[in-house]
XYZ file of C-alpha atoms in Angstrom:
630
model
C 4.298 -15.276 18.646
C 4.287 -11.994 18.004
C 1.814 -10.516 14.457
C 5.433 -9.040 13.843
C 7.007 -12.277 13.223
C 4.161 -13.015 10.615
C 5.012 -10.167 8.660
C 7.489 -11.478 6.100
C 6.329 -9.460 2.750
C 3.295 -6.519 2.026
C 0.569 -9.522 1.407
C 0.949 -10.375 4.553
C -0.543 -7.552 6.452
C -3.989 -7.877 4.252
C -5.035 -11.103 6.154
C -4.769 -8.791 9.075
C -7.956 -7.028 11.202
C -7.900 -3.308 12.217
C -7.521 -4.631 15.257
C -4.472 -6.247 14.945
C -3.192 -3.929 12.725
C -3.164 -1.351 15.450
C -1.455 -3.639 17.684
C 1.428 -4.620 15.094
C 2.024 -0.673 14.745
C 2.783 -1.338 18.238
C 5.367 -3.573 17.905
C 7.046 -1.549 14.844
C 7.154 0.972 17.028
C 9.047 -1.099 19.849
C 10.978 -2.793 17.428
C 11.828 0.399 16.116
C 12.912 2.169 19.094
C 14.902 -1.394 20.595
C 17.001 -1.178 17.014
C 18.027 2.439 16.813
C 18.582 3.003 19.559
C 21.438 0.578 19.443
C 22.194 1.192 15.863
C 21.642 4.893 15.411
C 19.389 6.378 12.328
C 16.159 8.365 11.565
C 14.195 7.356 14.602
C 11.394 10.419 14.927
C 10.058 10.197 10.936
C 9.791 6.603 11.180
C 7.846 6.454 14.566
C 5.528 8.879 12.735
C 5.324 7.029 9.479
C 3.510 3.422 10.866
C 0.037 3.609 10.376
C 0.486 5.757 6.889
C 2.967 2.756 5.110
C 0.737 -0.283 6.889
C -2.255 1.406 4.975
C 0.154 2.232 2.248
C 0.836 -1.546 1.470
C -2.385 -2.523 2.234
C -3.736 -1.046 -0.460
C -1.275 -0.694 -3.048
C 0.712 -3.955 -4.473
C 4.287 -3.450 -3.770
C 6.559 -4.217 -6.431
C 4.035 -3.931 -9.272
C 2.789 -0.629 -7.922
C 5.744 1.425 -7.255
C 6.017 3.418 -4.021
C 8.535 6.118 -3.524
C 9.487 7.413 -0.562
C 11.366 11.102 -0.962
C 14.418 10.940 0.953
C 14.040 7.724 2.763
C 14.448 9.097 6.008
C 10.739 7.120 7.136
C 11.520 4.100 4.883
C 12.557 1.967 7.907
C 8.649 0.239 8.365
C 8.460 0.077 4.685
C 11.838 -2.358 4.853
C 10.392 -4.076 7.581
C 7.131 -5.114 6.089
C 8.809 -6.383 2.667
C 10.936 -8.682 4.546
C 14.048 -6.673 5.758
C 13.207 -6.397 9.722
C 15.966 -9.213 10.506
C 18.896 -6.941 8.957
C 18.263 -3.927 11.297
C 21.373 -5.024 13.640
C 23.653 -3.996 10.779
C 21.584 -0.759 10.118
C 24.042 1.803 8.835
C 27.326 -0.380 9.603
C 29.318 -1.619 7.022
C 28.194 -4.421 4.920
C 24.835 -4.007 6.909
C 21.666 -2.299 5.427
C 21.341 1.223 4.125
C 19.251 3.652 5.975
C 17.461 4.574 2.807
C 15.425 2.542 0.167
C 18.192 0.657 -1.639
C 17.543 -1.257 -4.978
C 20.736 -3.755 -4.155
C 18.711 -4.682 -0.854
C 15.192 -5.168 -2.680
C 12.842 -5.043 -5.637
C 10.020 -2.780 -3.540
C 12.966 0.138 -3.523
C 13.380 1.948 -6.805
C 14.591 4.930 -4.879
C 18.492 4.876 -4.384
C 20.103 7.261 -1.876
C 18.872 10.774 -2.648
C 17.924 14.205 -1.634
C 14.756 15.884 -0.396
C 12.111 16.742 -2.864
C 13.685 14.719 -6.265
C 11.012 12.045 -5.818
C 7.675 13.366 -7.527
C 10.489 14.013 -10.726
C 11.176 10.411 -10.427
C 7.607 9.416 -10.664
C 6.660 11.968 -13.436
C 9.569 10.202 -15.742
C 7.916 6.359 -14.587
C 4.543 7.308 -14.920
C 5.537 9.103 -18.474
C 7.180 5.466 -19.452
C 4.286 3.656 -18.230
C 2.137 5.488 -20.448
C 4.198 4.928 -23.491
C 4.420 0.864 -22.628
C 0.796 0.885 -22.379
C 1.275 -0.343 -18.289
C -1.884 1.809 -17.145
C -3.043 -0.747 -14.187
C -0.290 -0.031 -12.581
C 0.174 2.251 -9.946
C 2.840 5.089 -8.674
C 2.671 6.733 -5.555
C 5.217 9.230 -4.289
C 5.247 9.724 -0.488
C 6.488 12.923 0.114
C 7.238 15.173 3.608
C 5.834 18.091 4.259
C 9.288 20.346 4.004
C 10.080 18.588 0.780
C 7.258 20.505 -0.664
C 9.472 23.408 0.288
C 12.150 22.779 -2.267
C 11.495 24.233 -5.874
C 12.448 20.714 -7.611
C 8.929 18.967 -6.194
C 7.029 22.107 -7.550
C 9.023 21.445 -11.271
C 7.282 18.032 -10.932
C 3.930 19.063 -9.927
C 4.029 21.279 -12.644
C 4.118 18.706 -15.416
C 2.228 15.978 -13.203
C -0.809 18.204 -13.194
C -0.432 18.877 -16.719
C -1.360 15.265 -18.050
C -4.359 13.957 -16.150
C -4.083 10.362 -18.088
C -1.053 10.121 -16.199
C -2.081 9.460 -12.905
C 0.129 9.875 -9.689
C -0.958 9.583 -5.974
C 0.678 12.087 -4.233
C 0.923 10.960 -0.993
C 1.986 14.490 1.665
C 3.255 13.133 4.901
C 2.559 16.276 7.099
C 4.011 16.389 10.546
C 4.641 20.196 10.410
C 8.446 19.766 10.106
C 11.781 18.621 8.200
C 14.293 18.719 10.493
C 12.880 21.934 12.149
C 9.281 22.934 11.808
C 8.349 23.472 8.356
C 8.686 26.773 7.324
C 6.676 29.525 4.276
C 3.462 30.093 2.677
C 3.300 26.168 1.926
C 3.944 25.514 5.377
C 1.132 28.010 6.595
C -1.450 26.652 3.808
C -0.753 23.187 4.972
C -1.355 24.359 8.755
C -4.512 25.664 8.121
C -5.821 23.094 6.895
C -4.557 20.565 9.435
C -5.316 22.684 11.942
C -8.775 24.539 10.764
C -11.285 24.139 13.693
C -14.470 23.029 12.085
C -12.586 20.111 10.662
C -10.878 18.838 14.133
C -15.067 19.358 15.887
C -15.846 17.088 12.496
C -13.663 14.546 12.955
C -13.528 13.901 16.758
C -17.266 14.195 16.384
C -17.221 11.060 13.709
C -14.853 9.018 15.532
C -16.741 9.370 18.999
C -20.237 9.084 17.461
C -19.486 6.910 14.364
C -16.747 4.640 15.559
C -19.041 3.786 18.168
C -21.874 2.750 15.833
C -20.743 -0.442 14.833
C -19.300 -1.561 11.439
C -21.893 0.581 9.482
C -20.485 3.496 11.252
C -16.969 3.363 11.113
C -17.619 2.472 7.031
C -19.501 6.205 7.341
C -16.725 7.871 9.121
C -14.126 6.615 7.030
C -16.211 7.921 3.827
C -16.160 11.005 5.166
C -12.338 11.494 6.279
C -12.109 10.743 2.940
C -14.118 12.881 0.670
C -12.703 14.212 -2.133
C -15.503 16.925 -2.690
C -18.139 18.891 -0.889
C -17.617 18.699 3.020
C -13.709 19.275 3.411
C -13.893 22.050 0.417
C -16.731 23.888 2.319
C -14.562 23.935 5.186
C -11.001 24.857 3.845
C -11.263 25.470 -0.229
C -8.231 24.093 -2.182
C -7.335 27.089 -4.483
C -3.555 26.075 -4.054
C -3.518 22.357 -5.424
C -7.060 22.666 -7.681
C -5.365 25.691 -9.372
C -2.691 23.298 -10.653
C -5.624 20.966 -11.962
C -4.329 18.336 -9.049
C -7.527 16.843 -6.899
C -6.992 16.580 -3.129
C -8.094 14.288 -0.714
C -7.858 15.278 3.201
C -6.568 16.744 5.392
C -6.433 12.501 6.613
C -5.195 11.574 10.243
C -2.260 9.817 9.023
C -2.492 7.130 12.269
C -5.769 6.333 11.465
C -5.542 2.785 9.445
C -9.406 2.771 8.346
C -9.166 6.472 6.859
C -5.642 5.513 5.195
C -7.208 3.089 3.136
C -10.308 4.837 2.632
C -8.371 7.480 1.252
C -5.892 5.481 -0.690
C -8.576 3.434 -2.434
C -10.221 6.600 -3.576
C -6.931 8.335 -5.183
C -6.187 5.139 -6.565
C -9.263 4.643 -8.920
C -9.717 8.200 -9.655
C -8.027 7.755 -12.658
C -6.038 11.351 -12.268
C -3.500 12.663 -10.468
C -4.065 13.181 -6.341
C -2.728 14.833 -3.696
C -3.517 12.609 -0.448
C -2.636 14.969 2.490
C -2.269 12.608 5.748
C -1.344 14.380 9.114
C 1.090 12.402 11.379
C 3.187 13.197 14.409
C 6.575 12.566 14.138
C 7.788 10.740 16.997
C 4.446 9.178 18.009
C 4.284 6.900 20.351
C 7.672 7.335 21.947
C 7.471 10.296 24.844
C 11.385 11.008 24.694
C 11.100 11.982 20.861
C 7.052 13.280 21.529
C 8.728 15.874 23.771
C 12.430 16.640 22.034
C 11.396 20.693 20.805
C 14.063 20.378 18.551
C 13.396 17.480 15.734
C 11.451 14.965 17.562
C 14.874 12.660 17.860
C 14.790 12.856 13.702
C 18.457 11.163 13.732
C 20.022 10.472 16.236
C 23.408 7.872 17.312
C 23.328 4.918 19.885
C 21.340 6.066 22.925
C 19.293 5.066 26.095
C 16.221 3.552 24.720
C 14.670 4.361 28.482
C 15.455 8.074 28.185
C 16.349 8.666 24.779
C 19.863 10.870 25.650
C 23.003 9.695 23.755
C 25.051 6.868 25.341
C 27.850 8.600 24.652
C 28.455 12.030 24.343
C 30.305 13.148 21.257
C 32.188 16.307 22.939
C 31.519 19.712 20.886
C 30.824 19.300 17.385
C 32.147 21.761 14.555
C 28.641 23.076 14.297
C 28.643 24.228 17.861
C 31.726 25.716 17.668
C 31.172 27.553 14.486
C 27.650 28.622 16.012
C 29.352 30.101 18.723
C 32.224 31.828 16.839
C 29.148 33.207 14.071
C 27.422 34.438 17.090
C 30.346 36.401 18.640
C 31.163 37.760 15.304
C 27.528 39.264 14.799
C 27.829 40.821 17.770
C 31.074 42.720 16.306
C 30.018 43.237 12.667
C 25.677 43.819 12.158
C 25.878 43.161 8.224
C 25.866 39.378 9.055
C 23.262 37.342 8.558
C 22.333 33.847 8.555
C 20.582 31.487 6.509
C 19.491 27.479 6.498
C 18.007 25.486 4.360
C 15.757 23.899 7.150
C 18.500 22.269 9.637
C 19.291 25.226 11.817
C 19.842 22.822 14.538
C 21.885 20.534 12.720
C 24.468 23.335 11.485
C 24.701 25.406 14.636
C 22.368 28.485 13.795
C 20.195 27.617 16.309
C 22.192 30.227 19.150
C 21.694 32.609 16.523
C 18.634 32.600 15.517
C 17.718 33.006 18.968
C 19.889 36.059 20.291
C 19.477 37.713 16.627
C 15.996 36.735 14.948
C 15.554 39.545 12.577
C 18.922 38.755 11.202
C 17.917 34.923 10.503
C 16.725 33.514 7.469
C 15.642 29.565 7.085
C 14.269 29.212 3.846
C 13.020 25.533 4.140
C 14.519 22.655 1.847
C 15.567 25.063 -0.781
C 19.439 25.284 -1.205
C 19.445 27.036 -4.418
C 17.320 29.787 -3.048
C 19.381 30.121 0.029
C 22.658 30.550 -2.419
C 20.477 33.370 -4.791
C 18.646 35.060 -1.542
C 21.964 35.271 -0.221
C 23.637 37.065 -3.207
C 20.716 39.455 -2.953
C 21.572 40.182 0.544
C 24.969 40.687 -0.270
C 23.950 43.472 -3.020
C 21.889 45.326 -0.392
C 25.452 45.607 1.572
C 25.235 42.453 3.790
C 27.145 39.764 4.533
C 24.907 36.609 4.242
C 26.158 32.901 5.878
C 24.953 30.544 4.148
C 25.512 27.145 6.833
C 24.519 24.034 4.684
C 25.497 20.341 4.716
C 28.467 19.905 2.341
C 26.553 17.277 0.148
C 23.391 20.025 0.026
C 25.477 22.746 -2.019
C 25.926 20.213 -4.968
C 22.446 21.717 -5.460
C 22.987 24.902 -5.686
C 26.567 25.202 -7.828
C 25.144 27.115 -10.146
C 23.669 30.065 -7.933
C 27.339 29.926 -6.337
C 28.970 30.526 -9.725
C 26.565 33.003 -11.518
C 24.616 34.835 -8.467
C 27.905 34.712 -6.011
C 31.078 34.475 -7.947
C 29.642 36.251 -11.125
C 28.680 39.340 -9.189
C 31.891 39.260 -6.991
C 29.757 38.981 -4.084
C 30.579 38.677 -0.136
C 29.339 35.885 0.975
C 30.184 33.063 2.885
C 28.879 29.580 2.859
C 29.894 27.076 5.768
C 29.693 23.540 4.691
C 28.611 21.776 7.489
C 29.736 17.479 6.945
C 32.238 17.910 4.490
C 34.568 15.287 3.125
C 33.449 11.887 4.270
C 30.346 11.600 6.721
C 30.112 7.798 6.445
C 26.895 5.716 7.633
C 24.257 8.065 5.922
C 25.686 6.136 2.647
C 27.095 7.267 -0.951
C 24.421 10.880 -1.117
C 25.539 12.347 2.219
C 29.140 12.383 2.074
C 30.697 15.906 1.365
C 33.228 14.603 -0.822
C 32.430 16.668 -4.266
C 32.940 20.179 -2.875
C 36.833 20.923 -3.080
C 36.740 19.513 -6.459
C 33.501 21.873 -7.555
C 34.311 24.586 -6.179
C 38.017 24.831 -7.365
C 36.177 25.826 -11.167
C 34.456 28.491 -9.647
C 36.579 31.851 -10.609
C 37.272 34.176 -7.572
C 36.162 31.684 -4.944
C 38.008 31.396 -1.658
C 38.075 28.323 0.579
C 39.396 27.458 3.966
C 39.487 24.097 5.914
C 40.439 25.059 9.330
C 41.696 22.163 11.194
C 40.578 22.840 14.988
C 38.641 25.674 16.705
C 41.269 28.351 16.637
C 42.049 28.073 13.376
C 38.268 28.203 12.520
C 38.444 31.437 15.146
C 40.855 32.903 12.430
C 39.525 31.536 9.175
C 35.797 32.573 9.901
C 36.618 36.143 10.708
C 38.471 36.115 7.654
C 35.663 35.242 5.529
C 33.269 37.665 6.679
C 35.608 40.385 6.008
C 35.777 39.617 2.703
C 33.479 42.161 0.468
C 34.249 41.424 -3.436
C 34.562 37.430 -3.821
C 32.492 34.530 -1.861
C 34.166 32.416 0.530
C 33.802 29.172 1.700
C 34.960 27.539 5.371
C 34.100 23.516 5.387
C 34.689 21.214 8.180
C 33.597 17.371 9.335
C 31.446 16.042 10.677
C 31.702 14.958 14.646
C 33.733 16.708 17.556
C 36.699 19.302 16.860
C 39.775 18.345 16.539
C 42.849 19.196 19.035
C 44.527 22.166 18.849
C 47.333 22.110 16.399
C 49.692 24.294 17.435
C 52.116 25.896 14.381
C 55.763 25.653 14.557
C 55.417 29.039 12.518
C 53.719 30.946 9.557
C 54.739 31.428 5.800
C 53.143 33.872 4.559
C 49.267 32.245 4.642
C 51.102 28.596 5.531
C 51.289 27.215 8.461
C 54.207 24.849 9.196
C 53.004 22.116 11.989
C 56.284 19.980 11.791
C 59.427 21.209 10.464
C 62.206 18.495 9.289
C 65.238 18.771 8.170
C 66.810 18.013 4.512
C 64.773 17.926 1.239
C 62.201 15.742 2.243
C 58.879 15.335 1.370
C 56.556 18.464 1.378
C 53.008 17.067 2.961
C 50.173 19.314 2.537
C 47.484 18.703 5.219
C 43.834 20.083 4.439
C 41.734 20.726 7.371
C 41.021 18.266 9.893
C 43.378 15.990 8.052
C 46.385 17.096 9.656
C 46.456 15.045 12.615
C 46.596 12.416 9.977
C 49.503 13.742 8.252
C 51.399 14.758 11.468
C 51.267 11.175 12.290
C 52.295 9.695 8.732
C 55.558 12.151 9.128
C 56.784 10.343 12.520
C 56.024 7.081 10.899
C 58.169 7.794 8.252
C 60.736 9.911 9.976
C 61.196 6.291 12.072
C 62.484 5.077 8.642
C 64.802 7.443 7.644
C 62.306 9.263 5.586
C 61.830 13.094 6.464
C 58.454 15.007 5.961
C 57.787 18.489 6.274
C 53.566 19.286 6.896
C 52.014 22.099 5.995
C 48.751 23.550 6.055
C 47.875 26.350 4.059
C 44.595 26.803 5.532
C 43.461 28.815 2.350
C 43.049 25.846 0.190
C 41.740 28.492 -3.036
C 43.470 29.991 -3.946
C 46.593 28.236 -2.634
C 49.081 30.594 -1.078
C 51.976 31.363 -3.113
C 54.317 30.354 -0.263
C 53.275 26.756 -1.001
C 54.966 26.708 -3.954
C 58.436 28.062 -2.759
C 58.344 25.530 -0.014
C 57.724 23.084 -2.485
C 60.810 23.564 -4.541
C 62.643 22.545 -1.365
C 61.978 18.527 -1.375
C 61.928 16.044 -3.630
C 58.339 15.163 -3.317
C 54.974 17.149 -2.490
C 52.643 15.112 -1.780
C 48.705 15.827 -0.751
C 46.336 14.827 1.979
C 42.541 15.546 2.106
C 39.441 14.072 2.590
C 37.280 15.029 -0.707
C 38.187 13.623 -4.375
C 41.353 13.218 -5.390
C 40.371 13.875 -9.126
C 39.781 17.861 -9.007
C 40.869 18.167 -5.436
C 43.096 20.086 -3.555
C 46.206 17.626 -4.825
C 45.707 18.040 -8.460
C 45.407 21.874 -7.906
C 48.693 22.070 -6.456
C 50.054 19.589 -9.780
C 49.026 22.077 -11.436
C 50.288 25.392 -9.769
C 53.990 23.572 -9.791
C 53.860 23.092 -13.143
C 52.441 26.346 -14.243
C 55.882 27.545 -11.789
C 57.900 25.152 -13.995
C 58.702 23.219 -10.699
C 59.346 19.425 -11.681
C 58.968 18.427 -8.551
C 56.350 15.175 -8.583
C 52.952 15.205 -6.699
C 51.282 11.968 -4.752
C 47.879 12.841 -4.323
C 46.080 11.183 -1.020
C 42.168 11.418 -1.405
C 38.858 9.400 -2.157
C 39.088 7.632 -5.635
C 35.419 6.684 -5.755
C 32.568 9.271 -4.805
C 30.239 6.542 -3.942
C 31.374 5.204 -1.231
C 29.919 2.285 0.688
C 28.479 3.345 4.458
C 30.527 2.784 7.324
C 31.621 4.991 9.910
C 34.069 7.869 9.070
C 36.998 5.986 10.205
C 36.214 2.584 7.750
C 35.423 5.197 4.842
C 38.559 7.282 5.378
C 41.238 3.542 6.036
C 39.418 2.320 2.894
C 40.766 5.505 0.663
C 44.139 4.917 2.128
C 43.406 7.716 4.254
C 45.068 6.816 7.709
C 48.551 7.693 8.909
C 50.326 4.159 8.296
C 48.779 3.696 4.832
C 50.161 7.492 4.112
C 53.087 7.164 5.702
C 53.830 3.191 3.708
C 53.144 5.442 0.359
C 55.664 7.963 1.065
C 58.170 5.622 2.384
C 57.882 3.495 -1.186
C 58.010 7.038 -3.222
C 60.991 8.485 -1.350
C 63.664 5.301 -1.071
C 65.552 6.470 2.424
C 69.468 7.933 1.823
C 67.628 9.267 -1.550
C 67.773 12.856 -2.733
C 65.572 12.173 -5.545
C 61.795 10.311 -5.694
C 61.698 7.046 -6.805
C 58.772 5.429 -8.851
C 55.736 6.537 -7.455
């Protein structure tokens, strides 16, 4: 039987030796790399996260203590140790387990789907509550990344968790050098010199070759010093950074290193004040493919061969790639573009960039409002800044987009990498919100291409825009087919032509295949449909609305909200025209979806050609000139 099997909740691992606590990290590990690699998910932070939650829940009690985990992304050993390892076959699928903590799936997650760097927030407001219900023997711990000390929110926090010492928070820094890329700033350098500072590494491999071997006495003696909170570590590499905030610090700790863990957890938690715990892992550990992948250590990644760690099935190019390569054939034309990331330049295809132009590259860490106001400052200096962020990442940083962008009639574009539905990452990580956002935002221009050539056209469009931002957005996964036009209106393109006064259907983006399809479903009964795409989705070209006053119906596809969206826009524009021509708006009704893939997400909204095209068919009665009930 394996010490896996015995691990059914967080008590469970305290009847456990060192010994056999190193080799149960072993079988996390195995179990972890078996299960994602058939499921998909965050395999590199988990890998690297073992040792750190084992100690974690060793010495903290889980529920009563609460421990949050920022992001979630290395939450998967903390679901296996409270009792969750036998749902990892559903991991990400439908009906199946989230990838993040989830409070549906269990009481020791408090922690629904969220972004980077929100978590020490969360435990300022519990630990404030606490206080008031008089709950002081009970613990909080926030385990935070490295790169999620990068975004301003976690610095907010720290602000006002240094600020009341009876308060206490353990502050637990889980430094592998990186967030998706390598960590990047002053933080990141700090950090790095203290994981890194010579005197300290001689120190420590001297204490676990001399001390470890000594017996019980001396591993008790190396652990007390891996984990001092004064004298030795502050003569080596002073604290100015975190003691200037009034916060104590404890490390740096090796984060695989069970005995120090503890050690260092049992210290914060009866120190009766706030503490930083800074643990140093490797992300990836213990699996060579991710050990050796340069580019995130296999941080996410879909179904692939658990022997070599390459994806089972390749995906074809992705709209990243081909909007890195357009980016980069455009800087070579125009040298006031620039590029920024919050942190992923990998993930939203900067990475070509950075390398053939690395003066003109900016990654700014987790910090998507910065990126949005650095950006407008780079487009007052006469630049043109792209700004390439997942969809779901701008909600953070609407208001630099309406006062530091649209305010100053600035040009700038932002690429919104993942927009509309993404699926399996859950509810936070679609891009559903941003059509509906951004439509409020005066002057703003946005574009949905629908396959490469269109994102050829729509990209160079943007960046010759000087007095408004723009904004291009696009799925995730491969590009779509080419979609040729039957011919242009104005800024509309016309992909199928019929005949009569049909319905009008507007096709955002990527979502035209869909609506090409609906039209020959309903053309096969008797129904004719006209689809557009007017590629500018804001402002919508005025073309849209003379076409529109040729059919009986208009009617809407996209991928985002339908409340706000592209179809309520258009409402809106034929009614301002005095056009009573009714609207059917196709789009998500609910902006927390459940996870699934992209596919179950999109057929659950209605979004698929035959539930479109049975709509349309019910709205326009064939042999009709006029809409019936819709």
């Amino acid at each position: 039987m394996t010490l896996l099997a015995r691990i059914n909740q967080p008590g469970d691992l305290r009847t456990l030796s060192h010994a056999q606590l190193i080799r149960l990290a072993g079988e996390i590990r195995e179990f972890l790399i078996r299960n994602v690699s058939v499921t998909g998910g965050h395999l590199g932070p988990n890998l690297g996260a073992v040792e750190l939650t084992l100690a974690l829940h060793r010495v903290f009690d889980s529920p009563r203590d609460t421990l949050l985990w920022d992001v979630g992304h290395q939450a998967y050993v903390h679901k296996i140790v409270t009792g969750r390892a036998d749902r990892f076959p559903g991991l990400r699928r439908r009906g199946g387990m989230s990838g993040y903590p989830s409070r549906e799936e269990s009481a020791h997650d408090h922690i629904e789907h969220s972004h980077a760097s929100v978590a020490l927030s969360y435990a300022d407001g519990m630990a404030k509550a606490r206080e008031l219900a008089g709950e002081t023997d009970r613990h909080i711990v926030a385990v935070v990344g490295d790169g999620a000390l990068t975004g301003g929110l976690a610095w907010e926090a720290l602000n006002n968790i240094a600020a009341a010492p009876g308060r206490p928070v353990v502050i637990v820094v889980n430094d592998n050098g990186r967030s998706y890329a390598p960590t990047v700033g002053g933080l990141a350098q700090h950090l790095a010199a203290l994981r890194t500072h010579a005197g300290y590494e001689r120190l420590l491999g001297w204490g676990k070759q001399t001390l470890g071997g000594a017996g019980t006495p001396g591993r008790a003696v190396y652990r007390t010093l891996h984990a001092a909170k004064e004298g030795l570590k502050d003569a080596l590499a002073p604290q100015p950074l975190f003691a200037d905030l009034g916060l104590k610090y404890l490390g740096p700790i090796d984060g695989h290193d069970v005995p120090a863990l503890e050690a260092a957890f049992e210290r914060a938690k009866d120190h009766g004040e706030s503490v930083i715990v800074h643990c140093i892992t490797r992300k990836g550990l213990g699996y060579a493919p991710a050990e050796q992948d340069d580019e995130d250590h296999l941080h996410g990644v879909g179904a692939i061969d658990p022997r070599t760690g390459r994806p089972l099935r390749p995906g074809g190019t992705s709209w990243s790639a081909a909007f890195g390569r357009e980016l980069v054939s455009l800087a070579a034309q125009h040298r006031e573009i620039v590029a920024i990331t919050a942190a992923m330049p990998g993930s939203v295809g900067l990475r070509d960039f950075a390398a053939r132009y690395p003066e003109r590259f900016f990654d700014v860490g987790i910090a998507e409002q910065h990126a949005v106001a650095s950006a407008a400052g780079l487009a007052m200096a006469g630049l043109h800044p792209v700004v390439a962020v997942y969809g779901t990442f701008l909600n953070r940083a609407l208001d630099q987009v309406l006062m530091d962008l649209a305010l100053h009639r600035l040009g700038a574009t932002l690429v919104l990498d993942r927009s509309g539905v993404t699926g399996d990452d859950g509810p936070s990580h679609n891009g559903l919100w941003d059509l509906a956002m951004l439509q409020a935002v005066p002057g703003l221009r946005i574009a949905a291409p629908r396959d490469v050539r269109t994102l050829h056209e729509e990209l160079g469009e943007a960046v010759s825009i000087t007095d408004a931002p723009t904004v291009l957005r696009y799925p995730r996964g491969a590009v779509a087919p080419t979609l040729p036009a039957v011919r242009r209106v104005g800024g509309v393109d016309v992909l199928r032509e019929a005949q009569g006064a049909g319905v009008l259907l507007i096709a955002v983006g990527t979502m035209a295949s869909v609506a090409l399809e609906a039209a020959e479903l309903c053309a096969a009964q008797g129904v004719e449909v006209t689809v557009v795409d007017p590629r500018w989705v804001k402002p919508l070209p005025g073309e849209l609305v003379e076409l529109a006053a040729d059919h009986v119906l208009v009617a809407t596809v996209e991928d985002g909200l339908r409340t706000g969206g592209v179809g309520a826009t258009v409402a809106q524009a034929l009614h301002e025209a005095d056009l009573q021509v009714p609207v059917r708006a196709f789009g998500v009704s609910d902006g927390f979806p459940e996870q699934g893939t992209r596919a179950e997400v999109l057929a659950e909204a209605g979004l698929t050609a035959r539930s479109v095209a049975e709509a349309l068919v019910t709205a326009v009665p064939v042999g009709s000139s006029r809409p019936g009930r819709t």
